[in-house]
Short mmCIF file of C-alpha atoms and ligand atoms in Angstrom, two decimals:
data_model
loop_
_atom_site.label_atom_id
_atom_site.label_comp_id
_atom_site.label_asym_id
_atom_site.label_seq_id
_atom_site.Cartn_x
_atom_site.Cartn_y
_atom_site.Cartn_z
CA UNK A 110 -5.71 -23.86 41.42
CA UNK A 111 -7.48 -25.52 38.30
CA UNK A 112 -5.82 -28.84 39.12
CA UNK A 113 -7.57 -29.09 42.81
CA UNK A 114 -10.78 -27.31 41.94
CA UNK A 115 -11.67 -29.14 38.93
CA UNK A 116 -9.55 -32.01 38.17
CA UNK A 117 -11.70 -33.17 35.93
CA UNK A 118 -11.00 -30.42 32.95
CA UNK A 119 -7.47 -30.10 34.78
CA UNK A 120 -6.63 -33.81 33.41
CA UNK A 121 -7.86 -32.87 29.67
CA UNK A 122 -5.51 -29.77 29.55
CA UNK A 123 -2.87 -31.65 30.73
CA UNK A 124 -3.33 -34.07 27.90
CA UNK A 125 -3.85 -31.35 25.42
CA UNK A 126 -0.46 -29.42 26.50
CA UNK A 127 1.58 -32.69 26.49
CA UNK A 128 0.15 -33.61 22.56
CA UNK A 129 0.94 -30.09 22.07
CA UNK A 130 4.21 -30.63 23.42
CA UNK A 131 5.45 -33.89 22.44
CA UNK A 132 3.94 -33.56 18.90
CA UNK A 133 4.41 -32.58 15.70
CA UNK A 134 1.97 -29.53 14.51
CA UNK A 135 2.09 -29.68 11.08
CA UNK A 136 -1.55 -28.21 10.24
CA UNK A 137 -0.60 -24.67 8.43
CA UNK A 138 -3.30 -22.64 9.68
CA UNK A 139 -2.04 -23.36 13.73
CA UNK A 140 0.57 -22.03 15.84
CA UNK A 141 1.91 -21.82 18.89
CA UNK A 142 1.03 -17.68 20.73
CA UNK A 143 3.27 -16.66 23.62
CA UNK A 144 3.06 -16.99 27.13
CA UNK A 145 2.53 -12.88 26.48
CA UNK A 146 -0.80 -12.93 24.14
CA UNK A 147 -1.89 -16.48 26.23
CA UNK A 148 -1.66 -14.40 29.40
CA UNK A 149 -3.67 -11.32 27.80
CA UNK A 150 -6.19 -13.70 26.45
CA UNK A 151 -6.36 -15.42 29.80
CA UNK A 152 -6.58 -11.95 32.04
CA UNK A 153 -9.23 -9.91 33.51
CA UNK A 154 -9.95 -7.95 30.85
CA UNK A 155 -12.61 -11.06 30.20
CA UNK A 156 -14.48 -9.64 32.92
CA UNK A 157 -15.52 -6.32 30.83
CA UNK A 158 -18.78 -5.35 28.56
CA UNK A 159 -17.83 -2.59 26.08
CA UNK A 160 -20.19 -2.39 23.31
CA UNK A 161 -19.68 0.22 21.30
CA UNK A 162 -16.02 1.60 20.16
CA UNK A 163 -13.47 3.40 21.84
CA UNK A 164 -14.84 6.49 23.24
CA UNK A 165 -18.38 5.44 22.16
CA UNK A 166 -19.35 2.87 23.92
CA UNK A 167 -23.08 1.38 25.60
CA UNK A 168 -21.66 0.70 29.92
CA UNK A 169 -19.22 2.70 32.02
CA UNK A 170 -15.92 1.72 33.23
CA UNK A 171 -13.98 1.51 29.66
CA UNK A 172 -11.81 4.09 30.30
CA UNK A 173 -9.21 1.31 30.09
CA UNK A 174 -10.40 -0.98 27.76
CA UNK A 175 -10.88 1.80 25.21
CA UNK A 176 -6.59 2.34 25.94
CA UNK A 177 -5.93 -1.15 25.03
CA UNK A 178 -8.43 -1.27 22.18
CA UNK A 179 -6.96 2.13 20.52
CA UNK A 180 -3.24 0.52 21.34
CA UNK A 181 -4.45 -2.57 19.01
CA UNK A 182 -5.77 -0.55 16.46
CA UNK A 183 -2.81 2.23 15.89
CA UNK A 184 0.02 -1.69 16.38
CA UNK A 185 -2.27 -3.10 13.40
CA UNK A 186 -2.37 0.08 11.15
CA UNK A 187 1.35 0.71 11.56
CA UNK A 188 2.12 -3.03 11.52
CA UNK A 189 0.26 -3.62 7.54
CA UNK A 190 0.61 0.46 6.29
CA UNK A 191 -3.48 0.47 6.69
CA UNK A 192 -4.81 3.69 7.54
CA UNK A 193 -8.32 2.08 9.38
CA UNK A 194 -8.54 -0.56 10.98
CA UNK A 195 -11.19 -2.82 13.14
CA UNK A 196 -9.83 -4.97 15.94
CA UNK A 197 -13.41 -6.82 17.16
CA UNK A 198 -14.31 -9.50 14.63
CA UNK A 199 -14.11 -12.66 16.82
CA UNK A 200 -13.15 -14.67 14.26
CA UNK A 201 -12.15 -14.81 10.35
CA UNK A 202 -15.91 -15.63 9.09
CA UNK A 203 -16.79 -12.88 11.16
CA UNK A 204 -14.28 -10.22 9.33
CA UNK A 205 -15.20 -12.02 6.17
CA UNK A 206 -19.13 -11.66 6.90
CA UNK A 207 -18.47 -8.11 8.02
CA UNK A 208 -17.05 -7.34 4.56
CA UNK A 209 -19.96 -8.60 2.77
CA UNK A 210 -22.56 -6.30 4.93
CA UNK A 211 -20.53 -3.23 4.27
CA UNK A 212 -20.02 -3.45 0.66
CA UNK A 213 -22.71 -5.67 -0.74
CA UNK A 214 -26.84 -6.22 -0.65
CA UNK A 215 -27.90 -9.81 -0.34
CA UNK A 216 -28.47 -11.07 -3.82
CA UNK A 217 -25.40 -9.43 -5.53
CA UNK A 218 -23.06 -11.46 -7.59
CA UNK A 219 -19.16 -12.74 -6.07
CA UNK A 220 -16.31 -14.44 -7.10
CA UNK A 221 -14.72 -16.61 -4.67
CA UNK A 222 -12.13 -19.26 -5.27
CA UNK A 223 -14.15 -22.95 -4.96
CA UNK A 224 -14.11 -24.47 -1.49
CA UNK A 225 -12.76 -27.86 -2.95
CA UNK A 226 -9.88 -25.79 -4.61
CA UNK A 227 -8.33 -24.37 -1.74
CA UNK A 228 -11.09 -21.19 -0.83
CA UNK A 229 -12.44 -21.06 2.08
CA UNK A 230 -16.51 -21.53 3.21
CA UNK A 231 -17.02 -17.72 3.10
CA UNK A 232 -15.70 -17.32 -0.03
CA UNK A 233 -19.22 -18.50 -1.76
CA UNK A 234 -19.47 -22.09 -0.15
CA UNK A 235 -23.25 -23.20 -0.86
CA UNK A 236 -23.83 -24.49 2.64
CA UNK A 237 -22.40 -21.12 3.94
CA UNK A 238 -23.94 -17.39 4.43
CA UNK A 239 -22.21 -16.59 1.62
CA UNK A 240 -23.28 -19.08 -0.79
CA UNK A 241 -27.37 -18.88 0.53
CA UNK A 242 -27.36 -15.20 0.31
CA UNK A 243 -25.61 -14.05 -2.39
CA UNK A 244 -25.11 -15.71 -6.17
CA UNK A 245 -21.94 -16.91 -6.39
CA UNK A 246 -19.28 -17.70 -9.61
CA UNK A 247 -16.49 -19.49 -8.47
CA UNK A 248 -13.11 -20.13 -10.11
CA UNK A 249 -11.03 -22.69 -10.22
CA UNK A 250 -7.16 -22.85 -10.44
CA UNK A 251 -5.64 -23.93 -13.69
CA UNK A 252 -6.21 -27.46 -14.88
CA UNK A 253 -3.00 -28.27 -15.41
CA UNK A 254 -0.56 -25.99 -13.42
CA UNK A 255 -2.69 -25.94 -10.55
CA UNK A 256 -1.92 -22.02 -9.95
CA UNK A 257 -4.25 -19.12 -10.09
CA UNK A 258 -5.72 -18.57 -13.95
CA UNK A 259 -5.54 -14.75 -13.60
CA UNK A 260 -6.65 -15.09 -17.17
CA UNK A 261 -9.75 -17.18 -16.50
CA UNK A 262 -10.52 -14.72 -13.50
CA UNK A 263 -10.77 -11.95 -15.69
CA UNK A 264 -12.91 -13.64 -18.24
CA UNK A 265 -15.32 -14.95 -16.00
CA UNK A 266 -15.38 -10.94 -14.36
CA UNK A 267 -15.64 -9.86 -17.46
CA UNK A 268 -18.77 -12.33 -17.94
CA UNK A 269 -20.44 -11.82 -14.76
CA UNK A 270 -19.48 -8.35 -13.42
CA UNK A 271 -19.85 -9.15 -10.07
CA UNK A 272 -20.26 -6.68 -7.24
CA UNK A 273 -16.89 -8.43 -5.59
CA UNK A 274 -14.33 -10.26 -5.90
CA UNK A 275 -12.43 -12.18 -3.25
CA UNK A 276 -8.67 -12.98 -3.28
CA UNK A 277 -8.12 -15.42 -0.23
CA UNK A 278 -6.85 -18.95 0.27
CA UNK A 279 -6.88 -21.33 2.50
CA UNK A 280 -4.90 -24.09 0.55
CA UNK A 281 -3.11 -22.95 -1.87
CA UNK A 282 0.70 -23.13 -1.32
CA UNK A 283 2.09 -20.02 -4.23
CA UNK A 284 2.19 -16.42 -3.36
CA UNK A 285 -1.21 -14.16 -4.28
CA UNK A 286 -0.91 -11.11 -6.83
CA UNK A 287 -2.95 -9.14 -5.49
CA UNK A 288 -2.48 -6.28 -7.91
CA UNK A 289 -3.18 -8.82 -10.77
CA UNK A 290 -6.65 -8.84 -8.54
CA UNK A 291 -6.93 -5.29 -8.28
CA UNK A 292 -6.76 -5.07 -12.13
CA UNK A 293 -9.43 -7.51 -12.75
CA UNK A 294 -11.50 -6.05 -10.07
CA UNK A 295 -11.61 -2.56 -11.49
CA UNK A 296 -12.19 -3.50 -15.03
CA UNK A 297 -15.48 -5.02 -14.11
CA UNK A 298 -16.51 -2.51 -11.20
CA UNK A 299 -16.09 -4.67 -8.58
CA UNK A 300 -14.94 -4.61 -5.03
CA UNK A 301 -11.51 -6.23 -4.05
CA UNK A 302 -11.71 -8.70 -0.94
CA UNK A 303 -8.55 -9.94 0.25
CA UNK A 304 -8.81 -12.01 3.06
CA UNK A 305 -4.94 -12.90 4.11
CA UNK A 306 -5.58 -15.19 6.94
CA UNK A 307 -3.36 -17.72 5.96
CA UNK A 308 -0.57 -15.45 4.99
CA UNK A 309 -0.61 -12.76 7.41
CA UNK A 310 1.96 -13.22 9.15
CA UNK A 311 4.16 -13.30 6.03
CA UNK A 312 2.67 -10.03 5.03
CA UNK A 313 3.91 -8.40 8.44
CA UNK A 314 7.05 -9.63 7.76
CA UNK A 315 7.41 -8.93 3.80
CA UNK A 316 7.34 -12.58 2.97
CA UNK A 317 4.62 -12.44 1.14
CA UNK A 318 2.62 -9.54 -1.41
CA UNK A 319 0.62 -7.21 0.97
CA UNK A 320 -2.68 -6.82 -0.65
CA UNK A 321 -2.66 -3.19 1.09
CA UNK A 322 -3.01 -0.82 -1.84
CA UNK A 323 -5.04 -3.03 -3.90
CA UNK A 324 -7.47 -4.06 -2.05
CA UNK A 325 -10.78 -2.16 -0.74
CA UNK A 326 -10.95 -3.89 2.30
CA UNK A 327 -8.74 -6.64 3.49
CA UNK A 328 -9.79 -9.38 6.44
CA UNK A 329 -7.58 -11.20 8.27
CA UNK A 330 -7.12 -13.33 11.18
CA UNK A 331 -4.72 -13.17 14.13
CA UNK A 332 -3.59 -17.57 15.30
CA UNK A 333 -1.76 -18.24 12.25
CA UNK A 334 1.55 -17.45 10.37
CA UNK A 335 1.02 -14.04 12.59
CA UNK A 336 1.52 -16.15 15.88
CA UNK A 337 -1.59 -14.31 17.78
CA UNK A 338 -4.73 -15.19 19.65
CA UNK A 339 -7.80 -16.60 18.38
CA UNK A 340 -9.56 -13.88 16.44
CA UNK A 341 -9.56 -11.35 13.40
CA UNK A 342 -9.34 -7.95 12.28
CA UNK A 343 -9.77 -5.73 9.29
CA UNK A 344 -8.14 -3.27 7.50
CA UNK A 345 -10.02 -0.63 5.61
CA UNK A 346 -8.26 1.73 2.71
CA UNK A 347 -10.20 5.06 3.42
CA UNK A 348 -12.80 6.34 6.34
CA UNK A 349 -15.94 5.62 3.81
CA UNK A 350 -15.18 2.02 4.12
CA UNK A 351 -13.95 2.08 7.52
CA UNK A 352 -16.98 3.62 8.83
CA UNK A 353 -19.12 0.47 6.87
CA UNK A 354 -17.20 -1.80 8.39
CA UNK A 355 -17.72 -0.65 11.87
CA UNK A 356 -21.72 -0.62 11.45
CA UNK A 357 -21.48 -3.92 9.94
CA UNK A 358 -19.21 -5.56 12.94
CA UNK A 359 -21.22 -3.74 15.48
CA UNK A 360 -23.97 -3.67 15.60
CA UNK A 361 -24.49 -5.34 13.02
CA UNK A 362 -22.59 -8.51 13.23
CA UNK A 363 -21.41 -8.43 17.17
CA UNK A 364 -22.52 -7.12 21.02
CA UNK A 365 -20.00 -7.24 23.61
CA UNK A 366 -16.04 -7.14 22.15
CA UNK A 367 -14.19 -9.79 23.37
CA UNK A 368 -11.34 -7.43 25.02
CA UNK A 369 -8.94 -9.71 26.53
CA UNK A 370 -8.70 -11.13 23.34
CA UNK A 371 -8.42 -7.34 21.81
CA UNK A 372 -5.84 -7.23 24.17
CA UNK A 373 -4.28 -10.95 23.11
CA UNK A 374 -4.19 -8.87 19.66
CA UNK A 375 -2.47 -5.98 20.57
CA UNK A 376 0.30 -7.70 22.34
CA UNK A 377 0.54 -9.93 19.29
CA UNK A 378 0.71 -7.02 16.71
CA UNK A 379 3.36 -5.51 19.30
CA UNK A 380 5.81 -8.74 18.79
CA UNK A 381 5.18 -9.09 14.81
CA UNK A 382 6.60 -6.01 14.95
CA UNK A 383 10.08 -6.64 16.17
CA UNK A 384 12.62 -7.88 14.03
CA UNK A 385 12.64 -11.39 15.44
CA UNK A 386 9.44 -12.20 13.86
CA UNK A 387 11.08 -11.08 10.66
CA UNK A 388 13.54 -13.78 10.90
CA UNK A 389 10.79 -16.21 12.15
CA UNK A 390 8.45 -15.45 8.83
CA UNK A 391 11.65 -16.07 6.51
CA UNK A 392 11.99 -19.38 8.35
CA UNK A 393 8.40 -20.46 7.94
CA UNK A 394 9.03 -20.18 4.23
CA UNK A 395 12.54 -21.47 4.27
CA UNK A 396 11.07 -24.56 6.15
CA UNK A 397 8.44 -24.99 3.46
CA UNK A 398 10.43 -24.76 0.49
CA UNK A 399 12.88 -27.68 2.95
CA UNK A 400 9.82 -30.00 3.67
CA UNK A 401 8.44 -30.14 0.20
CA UNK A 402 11.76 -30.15 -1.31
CA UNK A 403 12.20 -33.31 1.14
CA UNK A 404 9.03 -34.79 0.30
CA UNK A 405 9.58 -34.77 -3.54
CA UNK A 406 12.63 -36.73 -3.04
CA UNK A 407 10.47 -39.32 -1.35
CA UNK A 408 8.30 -39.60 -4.58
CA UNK A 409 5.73 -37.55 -3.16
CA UNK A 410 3.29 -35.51 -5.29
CA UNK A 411 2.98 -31.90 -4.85
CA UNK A 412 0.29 -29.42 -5.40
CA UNK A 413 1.46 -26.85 -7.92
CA UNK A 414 5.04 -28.93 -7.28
CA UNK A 415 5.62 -27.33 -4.26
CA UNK A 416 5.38 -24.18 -2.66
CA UNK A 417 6.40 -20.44 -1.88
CA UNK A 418 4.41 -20.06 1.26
CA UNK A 419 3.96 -21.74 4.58
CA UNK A 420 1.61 -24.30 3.28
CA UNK A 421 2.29 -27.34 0.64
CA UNK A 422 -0.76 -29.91 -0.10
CA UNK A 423 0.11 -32.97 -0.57
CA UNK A 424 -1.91 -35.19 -3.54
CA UNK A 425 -1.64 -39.04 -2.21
CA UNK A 426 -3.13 -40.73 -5.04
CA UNK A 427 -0.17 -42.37 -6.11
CA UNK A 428 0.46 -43.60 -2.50
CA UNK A 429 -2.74 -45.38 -2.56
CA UNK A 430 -4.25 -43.18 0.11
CA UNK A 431 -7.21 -41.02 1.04
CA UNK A 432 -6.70 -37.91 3.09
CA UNK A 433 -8.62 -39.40 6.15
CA UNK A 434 -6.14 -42.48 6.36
CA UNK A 435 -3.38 -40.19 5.71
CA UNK A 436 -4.18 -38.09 8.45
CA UNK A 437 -4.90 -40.56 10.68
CA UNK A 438 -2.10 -42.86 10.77
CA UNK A 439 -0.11 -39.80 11.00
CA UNK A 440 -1.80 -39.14 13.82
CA UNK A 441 -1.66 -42.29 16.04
CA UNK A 442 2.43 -41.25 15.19
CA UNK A 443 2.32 -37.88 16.40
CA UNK A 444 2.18 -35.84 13.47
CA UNK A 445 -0.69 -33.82 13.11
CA UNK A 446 -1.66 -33.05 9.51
CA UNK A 447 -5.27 -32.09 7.99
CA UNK A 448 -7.01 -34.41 5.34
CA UNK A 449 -7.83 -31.64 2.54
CA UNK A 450 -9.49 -31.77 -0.78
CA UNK A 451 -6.90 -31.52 -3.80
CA UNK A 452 -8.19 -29.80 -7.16
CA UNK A 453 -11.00 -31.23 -8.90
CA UNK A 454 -10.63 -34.58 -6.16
CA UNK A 455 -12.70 -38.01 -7.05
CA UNK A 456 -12.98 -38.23 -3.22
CA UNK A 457 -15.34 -36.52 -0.91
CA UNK A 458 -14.41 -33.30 1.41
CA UNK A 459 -14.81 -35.77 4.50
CA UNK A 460 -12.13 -38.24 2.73
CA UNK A 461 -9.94 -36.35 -0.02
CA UNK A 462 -7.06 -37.05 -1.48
CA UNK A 463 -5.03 -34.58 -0.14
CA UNK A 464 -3.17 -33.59 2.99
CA UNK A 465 -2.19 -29.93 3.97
CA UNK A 466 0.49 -29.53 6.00
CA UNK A 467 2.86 -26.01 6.64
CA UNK A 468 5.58 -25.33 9.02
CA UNK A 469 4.70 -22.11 11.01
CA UNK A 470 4.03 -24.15 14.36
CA UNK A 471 7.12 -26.01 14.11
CA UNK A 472 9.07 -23.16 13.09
CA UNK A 473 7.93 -21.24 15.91
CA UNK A 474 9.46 -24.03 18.30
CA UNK A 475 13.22 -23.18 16.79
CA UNK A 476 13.02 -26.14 13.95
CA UNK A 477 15.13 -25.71 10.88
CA UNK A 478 15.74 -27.27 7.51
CA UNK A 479 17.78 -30.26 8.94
CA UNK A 480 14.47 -31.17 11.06
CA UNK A 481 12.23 -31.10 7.95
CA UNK A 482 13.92 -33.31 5.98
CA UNK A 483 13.54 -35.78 9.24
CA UNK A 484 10.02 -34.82 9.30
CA UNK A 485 9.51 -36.28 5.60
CA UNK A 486 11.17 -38.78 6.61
CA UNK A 487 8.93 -39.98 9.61
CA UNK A 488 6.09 -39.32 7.29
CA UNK A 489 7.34 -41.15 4.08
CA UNK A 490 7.75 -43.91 7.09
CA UNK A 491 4.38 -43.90 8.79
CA UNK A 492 2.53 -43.35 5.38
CA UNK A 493 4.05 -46.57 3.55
CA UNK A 494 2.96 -48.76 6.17
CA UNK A 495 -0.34 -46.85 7.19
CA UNK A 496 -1.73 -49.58 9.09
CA UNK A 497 1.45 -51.17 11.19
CA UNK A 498 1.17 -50.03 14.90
CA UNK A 499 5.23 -51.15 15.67
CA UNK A 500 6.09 -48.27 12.81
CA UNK A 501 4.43 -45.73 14.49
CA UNK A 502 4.93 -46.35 17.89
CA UNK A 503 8.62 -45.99 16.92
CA UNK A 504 8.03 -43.00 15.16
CA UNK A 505 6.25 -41.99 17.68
CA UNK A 506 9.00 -42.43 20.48
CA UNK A 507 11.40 -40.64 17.69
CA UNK A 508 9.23 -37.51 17.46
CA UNK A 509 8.93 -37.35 20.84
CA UNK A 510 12.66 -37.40 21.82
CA UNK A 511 13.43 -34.52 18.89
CA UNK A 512 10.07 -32.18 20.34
CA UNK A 513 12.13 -32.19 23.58
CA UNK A 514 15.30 -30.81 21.91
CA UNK A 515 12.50 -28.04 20.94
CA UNK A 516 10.08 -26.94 23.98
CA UNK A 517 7.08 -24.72 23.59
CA UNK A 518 5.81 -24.31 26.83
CA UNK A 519 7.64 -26.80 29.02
CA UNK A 520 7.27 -24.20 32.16
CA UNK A 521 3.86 -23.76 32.33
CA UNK A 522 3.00 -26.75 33.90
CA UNK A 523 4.26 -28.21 36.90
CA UNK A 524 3.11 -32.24 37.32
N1 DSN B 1809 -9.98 -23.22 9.39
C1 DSN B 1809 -9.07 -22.39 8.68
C2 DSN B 1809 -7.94 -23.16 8.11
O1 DSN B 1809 -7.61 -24.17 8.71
O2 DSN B 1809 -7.38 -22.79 7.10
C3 DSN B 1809 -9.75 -21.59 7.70
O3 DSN B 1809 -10.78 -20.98 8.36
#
């Protein structure tokens, strides 16, 4: 038993489960897996070297391995309508990075969404890989509307004919058209990246635009709307591609898979499947839509004005607030939000103006649209007296008493 052996770490999970469990998880890109994927991730299958692929691998002993790893693969093809797919990136810069070696030479011209706007660092960030080794022209949303300027995209492609072009997001709150990308793509010769990390799990559950059929190689990780373990995958339109990909994840990128969390994955894949998780994807959204809906009322400012995701960034300029304090304050009152930069912010990425917030974690515990509009309310609350420790302590106690109504894991650990 951990909590005899090592008491030490025993104490800081402890801690961790009971934020976890008497909190609010607002930050979109976090969930909450099952007891299922936890135990998979958890399980012996840790213990195993398998370098290589199924059926091809570098050390004995995988006749077991390469089951589970071949079960992940077939659950993720069927689950997105992919025909290839790789199961081994261990995480979404990983699956991103993998892209780039398969389909690009160091040097070549991308378009990426800007970091600051709502991309993410692989998507040409200059203090990432993909800003240092390749040249990068990034887009920005519209000035005004704050959506995608498919318009501006093509004109810029059009400019720069670059070699790819990636359609991903990490805070941006409308639905992606990923055929819109696919057009632009193929007028200027390039290659289509989606990466639908944030969205995934919408995807699975036809929530959201599938970017399978559009584009040439799509990358995706498994912890957020789609409710799995820590890691990624990709999905690969033809064998050409698909057999790129593999070189570039191993050996190229990777040694060793990390197989109990292949394993996490197929399990995961298995219950995205089922139509529960159909339900729990047109919750996410229907939570969303609730929340910001909620927060407008309260004279906040939206993104865009709101969203048709899981995701809704909120600009707190006219509250008088920086993202950091925001987040913060929210904090100390058990809400956990993430300080994000808003388009074309005065403030730094460490400050910002914005916060990004989403509802798959709370959806996941059973919450509804009656709880989100409490939610904005406990927010609107903490945030117009940022500094007052009485207001969120009693915010605090309130959350508390609702997350009970609302366990996650309230078995799995005995005090
Ligand atoms: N860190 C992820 C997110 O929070 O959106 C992106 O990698």
């Amino acid at each position: 038993m951990l909590s005899q052996s090592d008491p030490q770490v025993w104490n800081f999970y402890k801690r961790e489960w009971r934020r976890q469990e008497e909190g609010l998880e607002l930050i979109p890109s976090e969930n909450y897996a099952s007891l299922d994927v936890m135990a998979a991730a958890g399980g012996i299958f840790t213990n195993k070297y398998a370098e290589g692929y199924p059926k091809k691998r570098y050390y004995g002993g995988n006749e077991w391995i390469d089951e589970v790893e071949l079960l992940a693969i077939e659950r993720v093809k069927s689950l997105f309508g992919s025909p290839f797919a790789n199961v081994q990136p261990h995480a979404g810069s990983q699956a991103n990075m993998a892209a780039y070696f398969a389909l690009l030479t160091p040097g070549d011209t991308v378009m990426g969404l800007n970091l600051s706007q709502g991309g993410h660092l692989t998507h040409g960030s200059p203090v990432n890989f993909s800003g240092k080794w390749y040249k990068v022209v990034p887009f920005s949303l519209h000035p005004e509307t704050h959506l995608l300027d498919y318009d501006e995209i093509a004109r810029l492609a059009e400019q720069h004919k670059p070699k790819m072009i990636i359609a991903g997001f990490t805070a941006y709150p409308r639905q992606v058209d990923f055929a819109k990308f696919a057009k632009i793509s193929r007028s200027c010769g390039a290659k289509l990246m989606a990466d639908m990390s944030h969205v995934a799990g919408l995807v699975a559950a036809g929530e959201h635009p599938s970017p399978i059929g559009h584009a040439d190689v799509t990358t995706s990780t498994t912890h957020k709307t789609l409710r799995g373990p820590r890691g990624a995958f990709i999905l690969s339109p033809s064998e050409e591609t698909a057999k790129l990909i593999d070189k570039a994840v191993f050996p190229g990128l990777q040694g060793g898979p990390l197989e109990n969390m292949i394993m996490a994955k197929a399990v995961a894949f298995h219950e995205a499947a089922k139509p529960g998780f159909k339900t729990y994807a047109k919750q996410i959204v229907k939570n969303a839509k609730a929340l910001a809906k909620a927060l407008l009322d309260l004279n906040f400012t939206l993104v865009s004005g709101g969203t048709d995701t899981h995701l809704i960034l909120i600009d707190l300029r006219n509250r008088l607030l920086t993202g950091k304090e925001a987040q913060l304050a929210l904090d100390a009152a058990g809400i956990t939000g993430n300080k994000n930069t808003i388009p074309n912010d005065p403030q730094s990425p460490f400050i910002t103006s914005g916060l990004r917030i989403g509802t798959p974690a709370l959806t996941t515990r059973g919450m509804k649209e009656k709880e989100m509009e409490k939610v904005a309310q406990w927010m609107d609350e903490v945030l117009k007296s940022p500094a007052d420790e009485s207001v969120r302590a009693k915010v605090k106690a309130e959350i508390r008493k609702m997350a009970k109504e609302f366990p996650i894991y309230s078995d799995l650990i005995k005090e």
